[in-house]
Amino acid sequence: AFWPVIESQGTDEQAKKWLDAAKRHAIVGCYAQTELSHGSNVVGLQTTATFDEATDEFVINSPDITAAKWWIGGLGVAATHAVLQAQLISKSKNYGPHIFIVPIRSPLDYKPIKGVTVGDIGPKAYGGFATVDNGCKLICKNFVDALFDNVRIPRDYMLMRFAKVSKTGEYQPPVHSKLSYGSMVKLRVSILSDAGWRLAKSSTIAVRYCTSRRQFNPDQDGLESQVISYSSVRHRLYPLVATAYALILSGIDLNKTFNVMTEQLSREDATLLPEMHVNSCAFKVWGARRSSEGIEECRKAMGGHGYSIFSGVSEHFATFVPANTYEGDNFMLCQQVGRAMLKQLDNLLKGKPYNLKTATYLDVLISNPTITVDANSICDPEVQLALFGKRAAHLVANLGRQVKAGRPWGDVNMECWEICLAHAEFLLLKQFHDTVRDLQKSQPILVPVVQKLANVVNFLSLFYYHFFFGLLQDIHT
């Protein structure tokens, strides 16, 4: 994230200075946000950057060990500089988290700069990220001689494309308070594509293995049956292949939208940011959950040999499963989606336009269309989207009733969870069908195969949640 954060949050001059050095490998960067005691709660970060007008510098400080930067990829051994999130303090006022470039080690001898204690946090679960030096850093504060021990950086080491601090310490806020969130969204966008490709690789390995592996039921020539011929194996692996396609296709589309948003943000236009935030949250939760579960299912489908590291599947699981936690814990992000959809519901009830164009499925709460489902119509893309849209809309309406009845927000996390997954599945299926529509013009020979993959994803989601059966019955009647 070092490069994209500087590109999106730094001025043109800052981007040229730091990225030119990074491209020459004169410096090695990392992104330092998470702390020992704060991860998803960015507002609660404890590291401070206090502006000193006398020297035109920021003083970077971690008040105690709980504020140590933790889990930072590349920090343990390799990084010479960090793009660091810290609380900006000027004229004794805290303006919240902002981004600074902070030297960690000398690029010449790699010794930590004065005032910085840095090291590797050690092995990770399942042996994942074994080659990544996740580090910890504590910028130490000496209460006797703070100026000597605190780390000082020039004022222009604060990334100032949007928010700025003058030589006199005057703070100039960004035009839009959420402009700095754009670079954080980038990491969630990349998780969706990573989820798809890792599941694709794992399911490919498992299908190929189960095709060549034979067990039981020998024929008249003594040749045993292929493992893939057993229904329990096909039912586990084939949907994972289809899910991988769904994730990859949606990842491509989400990345395109992100690039458009990034270009808009450079002009201080945050129009796309709310939608990108909500959709990337939903996709990250769904993709991380389904892909990590799917990769593990691939391992199990391969029997004992799947547990061997030489299968190639275990590495994908160990490396990807922490995606359920980093860049926002899944159960925290789903609350973001739930809250956003409640706002859209409020707009609907007040006759106002939606802020999110992907929330138009809420219209069914007013129109209440009848959807007839049978063995033939269930394969109709329009019927499928209507079903998934109505499910998501009813879940949002239910959350609205729960909140209106007085349930505290902290008590409706599971309702938000269901909305988050339903919203993601609606978007995944819509993207699948959009791809089919485009292929009809460009490569019609692929349409039957891709449509079948879309149907598999549809049916998998239909049967994944037990509550959906009740909704299907309601719609049919």
XYZ file of C-alpha atoms in Angstrom:
477
model
C 0.000 0.000 0.000
C 3.038 2.317 0.218
C 2.889 3.389 -3.429
C -0.890 3.750 -3.919
C -1.276 5.716 -0.684
C 1.399 8.199 -1.723
C -0.071 8.412 -5.232
C -3.569 9.135 -3.962
C -2.840 11.187 -0.834
C 0.377 13.014 -1.672
C 0.775 16.192 -3.712
C 2.303 15.868 -7.181
C 5.644 17.018 -5.755
C 5.489 14.509 -2.884
C 4.529 11.658 -5.209
C 7.456 12.425 -7.530
C 9.953 12.684 -4.673
C 9.021 9.492 -2.858
C 7.926 7.264 -5.725
C 10.997 8.075 -7.810
C 13.122 6.957 -4.866
C 11.016 3.837 -4.362
C 11.219 2.908 -8.052
C 15.029 3.125 -7.860
C 14.901 0.975 -4.710
C 16.674 3.803 -2.918
C 14.014 3.352 -0.239
C 11.730 0.448 0.713
C 8.295 1.355 2.025
C 5.511 -0.130 4.137
C 2.067 0.970 5.317
C 1.869 1.397 9.094
C -1.676 1.739 10.383
C -2.530 -1.128 12.754
C -1.371 -0.853 16.360
C -1.074 -3.432 19.088
C -4.317 -2.276 20.698
C -6.160 -0.803 17.690
C -6.770 -2.328 14.283
C -10.135 -1.763 12.633
C -10.787 1.257 14.862
C -8.647 3.778 12.974
C -10.106 6.703 14.923
C -8.736 5.145 18.111
C -5.100 4.998 16.972
C -2.741 6.308 19.640
C 0.352 7.281 17.663
C 0.573 11.077 17.502
C 2.125 13.595 15.128
C 2.404 16.907 16.962
C 3.362 19.976 14.947
C 6.210 22.112 16.301
C 5.969 25.633 14.829
C 9.427 26.554 16.105
C 11.150 24.001 13.872
C 8.480 23.481 11.167
C 8.457 19.768 12.036
C 6.124 17.056 13.215
C 7.099 15.085 16.290
C 6.008 11.465 15.942
C 5.397 9.652 19.186
C 3.893 6.440 20.541
C 2.816 7.020 24.147
C 3.176 3.398 25.303
C 3.634 -0.198 24.144
C -0.056 -0.564 23.241
C 0.481 2.085 20.546
C 3.263 0.104 18.856
C 2.621 -0.357 15.147
C 1.928 -4.075 14.726
C 1.436 -6.545 11.860
C 3.035 -4.136 9.384
C 4.193 -6.091 6.337
C 7.816 -5.335 5.450
C 8.497 -3.454 8.660
C 10.273 -6.263 10.505
C 13.411 -6.292 8.361
C 13.083 -4.627 4.973
C 11.423 -1.209 5.235
C 13.377 2.027 5.396
C 10.276 4.247 5.394
C 6.667 3.930 6.470
C 3.479 5.596 5.352
C 2.166 6.036 8.875
C -1.283 6.802 10.253
C -1.112 9.054 13.311
C -3.286 11.533 15.181
C -2.504 15.013 13.842
C -2.130 17.553 16.652
C -1.553 21.239 15.975
C -1.986 24.153 18.384
C -3.058 21.603 21.033
C -6.005 20.421 18.905
C -6.380 16.835 17.666
C -7.575 16.691 14.044
C -7.769 12.900 13.890
C -5.744 10.346 11.911
C -3.644 11.653 9.009
C -0.880 10.126 6.919
C 2.833 10.845 7.268
C 6.011 9.470 5.744
C 8.321 8.463 8.569
C 11.896 7.163 8.192
C 12.437 3.835 9.970
C 15.969 2.776 9.033
C 18.908 4.385 7.335
C 18.952 3.361 3.652
C 22.758 3.222 3.933
C 23.405 0.839 6.825
C 19.817 -0.224 7.707
C 20.232 0.738 11.332
C 17.004 2.061 12.958
C 16.978 5.816 13.223
C 17.288 7.345 16.660
C 14.058 7.023 18.647
C 12.674 4.034 16.717
C 12.587 0.532 18.130
C 11.672 -1.983 15.446
C 11.590 -5.769 15.009
C 9.765 -8.804 13.630
C 6.674 -10.063 15.497
C 7.436 -13.734 14.790
C 5.680 -16.673 13.064
C 2.046 -16.429 11.994
C -0.788 -18.979 12.286
C -0.709 -22.014 9.942
C 2.738 -20.917 8.747
C 1.125 -18.255 6.565
C 3.070 -15.248 5.281
C 6.253 -17.054 6.296
C 8.342 -14.923 3.920
C 6.765 -11.628 5.010
C 8.534 -9.731 7.786
C 5.507 -8.421 9.662
C 7.008 -5.956 12.071
C 6.314 -3.931 15.160
C 7.498 -0.441 15.893
C 7.480 1.719 18.988
C 8.511 5.327 18.658
C 9.688 5.777 22.209
C 8.874 8.734 24.432
C 11.241 9.747 27.214
C 9.327 11.840 29.711
C 12.553 13.464 30.886
C 13.892 14.602 27.492
C 11.077 14.217 24.927
C 12.784 16.275 22.195
C 15.795 13.990 22.195
C 13.918 10.743 22.006
C 10.912 11.699 19.825
C 11.187 11.270 16.050
C 11.105 14.498 14.077
C 10.115 14.790 10.437
C 9.779 17.873 8.190
C 6.312 19.334 7.804
C 6.143 18.307 4.159
C 6.454 14.651 5.189
C 2.724 14.857 5.887
C 0.851 13.816 2.746
C -1.013 16.992 1.810
C -3.019 16.484 -1.368
C -6.231 17.128 0.573
C -5.611 18.174 4.197
C -2.798 20.640 4.886
C -0.901 22.246 7.757
C 0.777 25.636 7.239
C 4.095 26.812 8.667
C 2.140 28.611 11.384
C 0.272 25.433 12.328
C -3.032 26.373 10.721
C -4.992 23.312 9.665
C -6.790 23.301 6.309
C -9.304 20.432 6.128
C -10.054 18.563 2.905
C -13.043 19.578 0.799
C -14.658 16.235 1.660
C -14.003 14.674 5.068
C -13.765 11.170 3.577
C -11.283 11.893 0.769
C -8.446 10.150 2.605
C -10.477 6.924 2.750
C -9.923 6.288 -0.959
C -6.498 4.718 -0.515
C -7.809 2.468 2.266
C -10.525 1.143 -0.071
C -7.815 0.013 -2.509
C -6.713 -2.792 -0.213
C -10.254 -4.174 0.117
C -10.661 -4.033 -3.657
C -7.540 -6.167 -4.093
C -8.834 -8.753 -1.602
C -11.802 -9.554 -3.859
C -9.573 -10.431 -6.828
C -7.157 -12.324 -4.592
C -10.081 -14.330 -3.192
C -11.113 -15.334 -6.700
C -7.702 -16.332 -8.001
C -6.678 -18.258 -4.889
C -9.947 -20.185 -4.927
C -9.518 -20.753 -8.672
C -6.043 -22.209 -8.170
C -7.119 -24.383 -5.239
C -10.235 -25.730 -6.966
C -8.217 -26.446 -10.119
C -5.700 -28.448 -8.093
C -8.476 -30.355 -6.305
C -10.479 -31.139 -9.462
C -7.398 -32.341 -11.319
C -6.278 -34.454 -8.390
C -9.704 -36.014 -7.889
C -9.878 -36.743 -11.608
C -6.616 -38.678 -11.592
C -7.025 -40.237 -8.143
C -8.997 -43.508 -8.026
C -10.626 -45.185 -5.030
C -13.061 -48.114 -4.598
C -15.560 -49.796 -6.947
C -13.181 -51.461 -9.424
C -14.626 -52.281 -12.851
C -14.268 -55.602 -14.644
C -10.672 -54.715 -15.514
C -9.851 -53.910 -11.887
C -9.667 -50.156 -12.490
C -11.075 -48.242 -9.517
C -13.459 -45.308 -9.878
C -12.222 -41.749 -10.228
C -12.760 -39.805 -7.008
C -14.421 -37.035 -9.018
C -17.126 -39.495 -10.072
C -18.587 -39.526 -6.560
C -21.461 -37.074 -6.130
C -20.233 -35.895 -2.732
C -17.001 -34.715 -4.353
C -18.634 -33.048 -7.357
C -21.152 -31.238 -5.140
C -18.285 -29.827 -3.104
C -15.876 -28.839 -5.880
C -17.941 -27.740 -8.884
C -19.671 -24.865 -7.016
C -16.237 -23.646 -5.905
C -15.090 -23.395 -9.529
C -18.185 -21.314 -10.314
C -17.653 -19.169 -7.209
C -14.083 -18.454 -8.284
C -15.361 -17.146 -11.619
C -17.915 -14.957 -9.819
C -15.225 -13.458 -7.586
C -12.804 -12.841 -10.453
C -15.420 -11.178 -12.668
C -16.642 -8.933 -9.859
C -13.041 -8.170 -8.923
C -12.320 -6.931 -12.442
C -15.401 -4.706 -12.437
C -14.749 -3.375 -8.929
C -11.178 -2.511 -9.863
C -12.380 -0.572 -12.918
C -14.780 1.410 -10.749
C -12.011 2.045 -8.233
C -9.788 3.504 -10.949
C -12.594 5.852 -11.995
C -13.087 6.861 -8.354
C -9.352 7.472 -7.907
C -9.318 9.810 -10.890
C -12.334 11.657 -9.453
C -10.716 11.939 -6.022
C -7.668 13.576 -7.588
C -10.088 16.362 -8.571
C -11.578 16.354 -5.046
C -14.749 14.727 -6.361
C -15.927 12.091 -3.852
C -19.131 11.138 -5.698
C -18.241 7.453 -6.065
C -16.615 7.034 -2.652
C -19.733 6.078 -0.604
C -20.764 3.402 -3.106
C -17.229 2.078 -3.440
C -16.903 1.937 0.346
C -20.118 -0.039 0.835
C -19.586 -2.429 -2.071
C -15.934 -3.082 -1.251
C -16.918 -3.831 2.356
C -19.592 -6.306 1.243
C -17.336 -7.941 -1.351
C -14.434 -8.177 1.077
C -16.588 -9.924 3.689
C -18.196 -12.327 1.210
C -15.022 -12.999 -0.762
C -12.784 -13.576 2.250
C -15.324 -15.847 3.921
C -16.325 -17.920 0.904
C -12.853 -18.225 -0.550
C -11.136 -19.297 2.669
C -13.929 -21.812 3.373
C -13.723 -23.021 -0.221
C -9.952 -23.445 -0.175
C -10.237 -25.564 2.965
C -12.982 -27.627 1.312
C -10.652 -28.253 -1.624
C -8.037 -29.552 0.784
C -10.510 -31.901 2.447
C -11.804 -33.172 -0.902
C -8.285 -34.346 -1.717
C -8.211 -36.652 1.297
C -4.965 -37.280 3.156
C -2.749 -35.929 0.389
C -4.518 -32.598 0.594
C -2.956 -32.093 4.020
C 0.522 -32.285 2.513
C 2.144 -28.942 1.868
C 3.132 -30.322 -1.538
C -0.516 -30.250 -2.618
C -0.180 -26.486 -2.997
C -3.582 -25.885 -1.401
C -2.499 -25.435 2.202
C -0.313 -22.448 1.317
C -3.280 -20.664 -0.259
C -5.375 -21.232 2.875
C -2.662 -20.124 5.297
C -1.935 -16.996 3.268
C -5.512 -15.994 2.529
C -7.472 -16.858 5.677
C -6.257 -13.729 7.558
C -8.119 -11.678 4.930
C -11.149 -12.297 7.138
C -9.485 -10.012 9.668
C -7.151 -7.521 8.008
C -8.440 -4.386 6.270
C -11.406 -4.460 8.640
C -12.774 -7.393 10.610
C -15.629 -8.967 8.669
C -18.211 -8.491 11.398
C -17.193 -4.861 11.774
C -17.418 -4.150 8.049
C -20.879 -5.701 7.786
C -22.130 -3.019 10.177
C -20.905 -0.413 7.684
C -23.023 -2.062 4.993
C -26.059 -2.374 7.251
C -25.882 1.269 8.311
C -25.517 2.449 4.715
C -28.502 0.412 3.551
C -30.620 1.794 6.391
C -29.888 5.277 5.055
C -31.073 4.172 1.622
C -34.235 2.733 3.183
C -34.848 6.054 4.907
C -34.457 7.844 1.557
C -36.972 5.456 -0.016
C -39.553 6.049 2.695
C -39.109 9.830 2.428
C -39.351 9.803 -1.363
C -35.756 10.911 -1.806
C -33.304 9.497 -4.378
C -30.836 6.826 -3.326
C -27.249 7.801 -2.567
C -26.176 4.355 -3.772
C -27.263 3.208 -7.232
C -26.822 -0.439 -6.186
C -29.608 0.013 -3.614
C -32.366 0.149 -6.227
C -33.511 -3.349 -5.249
C -35.181 -1.663 -2.275
C -37.868 -0.487 -4.699
C -39.594 -3.859 -4.292
C -40.587 -2.816 -0.776
C -42.940 -0.300 -2.420
C -43.937 -2.110 -5.618
C -44.106 -5.567 -3.967
C -44.013 -7.525 -7.252
C -45.113 -11.136 -7.471
C -42.281 -13.457 -8.496
C -43.283 -16.892 -9.720
C -40.599 -19.509 -9.264
C -40.584 -22.945 -10.851
C -38.052 -25.368 -12.310
C -37.811 -23.369 -15.546
C -37.988 -19.773 -14.370
C -35.342 -20.274 -11.685
C -32.743 -20.273 -14.493
C -34.018 -16.969 -15.895
C -31.444 -14.235 -15.047
C -34.179 -11.674 -14.423
C -35.966 -13.996 -11.996
C -32.706 -14.753 -10.212
C -31.895 -11.060 -9.759
C -35.455 -10.380 -8.613
C -35.160 -13.110 -5.982
C -31.815 -11.935 -4.679
C -32.929 -8.319 -4.720
C -36.111 -9.082 -2.826
C -34.220 -11.102 -0.250
C -31.762 -8.246 0.353
C -34.590 -5.693 0.497
C -36.552 -7.709 3.069
C -33.452 -8.087 5.233
C -32.891 -4.312 5.161
C -36.548 -3.717 6.019
C -36.270 -6.138 8.935
C -33.199 -4.318 10.244
C -35.111 -1.058 9.997
C -37.952 -2.497 12.070
C -35.511 -3.825 14.691
C -33.778 -0.464 15.078
C -37.075 1.423 15.137
C -38.289 -0.913 17.886
C -35.384 0.210 20.052
C -32.832 -2.567 19.692
C -29.374 -1.091 20.305
C -27.051 -0.982 17.316
C -24.568 -3.306 18.972
C -27.286 -5.947 19.240
C -28.146 -6.136 15.515
C -24.741 -7.233 14.223
C -26.081 -10.522 12.872
C -28.846 -8.732 10.977
C -26.131 -6.555 9.404
C -24.158 -9.700 8.613
C -27.039 -11.174 6.626
C -27.589 -7.884 4.770
C -23.909 -7.665 3.910
C -23.847 -11.168 2.404
C -27.147 -10.649 0.582
C -25.952 -7.345 -0.896
C -22.701 -8.953 -2.079
C -24.510 -11.907 -3.639
C -26.892 -9.638 -5.513
C -23.925 -7.735 -6.959
C -21.999 -10.935 -7.760
C -24.930 -12.439 -9.619
C -25.637 -9.167 -11.449
C -22.031 -8.991 -12.611
C -22.212 -12.609 -13.804
C -25.315 -11.849 -15.858
C -23.812 -8.608 -17.199
C -20.854 -10.678 -18.390
C -23.199 -13.122 -20.138
C -24.935 -10.225 -21.866
C -21.616 -8.792 -23.071
C -20.438 -12.219 -24.284
C -23.548 -12.565 -26.428
C -22.143 -9.752 -28.562
C -18.432 -10.544 -28.455
C -18.028 -14.307 -27.884
C -21.435 -16.018 -28.058
C -19.842 -19.479 -28.030
C -18.977 -18.956 -24.347
C -22.468 -17.912 -23.265
C -23.887 -21.403 -22.414
C -20.908 -22.266 -20.207
C -20.794 -18.933 -18.373
C -24.576 -19.001 -17.883
C -24.301 -22.431 -16.277
C -21.610 -21.118 -13.944
C -23.912 -18.253 -12.995
C -26.713 -20.728 -12.293
C -24.431 -22.782 -10.035
C -23.562 -19.677 -7.999
C -27.258 -18.832 -7.832
C -28.290 -22.292 -6.619
C -25.399 -22.453 -4.163
C -26.540 -19.215 -2.565
C -30.161 -20.356 -2.551
C -29.308 -23.368 -0.475
C -26.574 -21.786 1.638
C -28.931 -19.969 3.993
C -31.803 -21.837 5.578
C -33.889 -18.687 5.941
C -34.037 -18.284 2.177
C -36.367 -21.247 1.840
C -38.974 -19.345 3.797
C -38.583 -16.320 1.546
C -38.905 -18.483 -1.570
C -42.172 -19.868 -0.253
C -43.452 -16.370 0.494
C -42.569 -15.142 -2.985
C -44.171 -18.147 -4.668
C -47.418 -17.722 -2.767
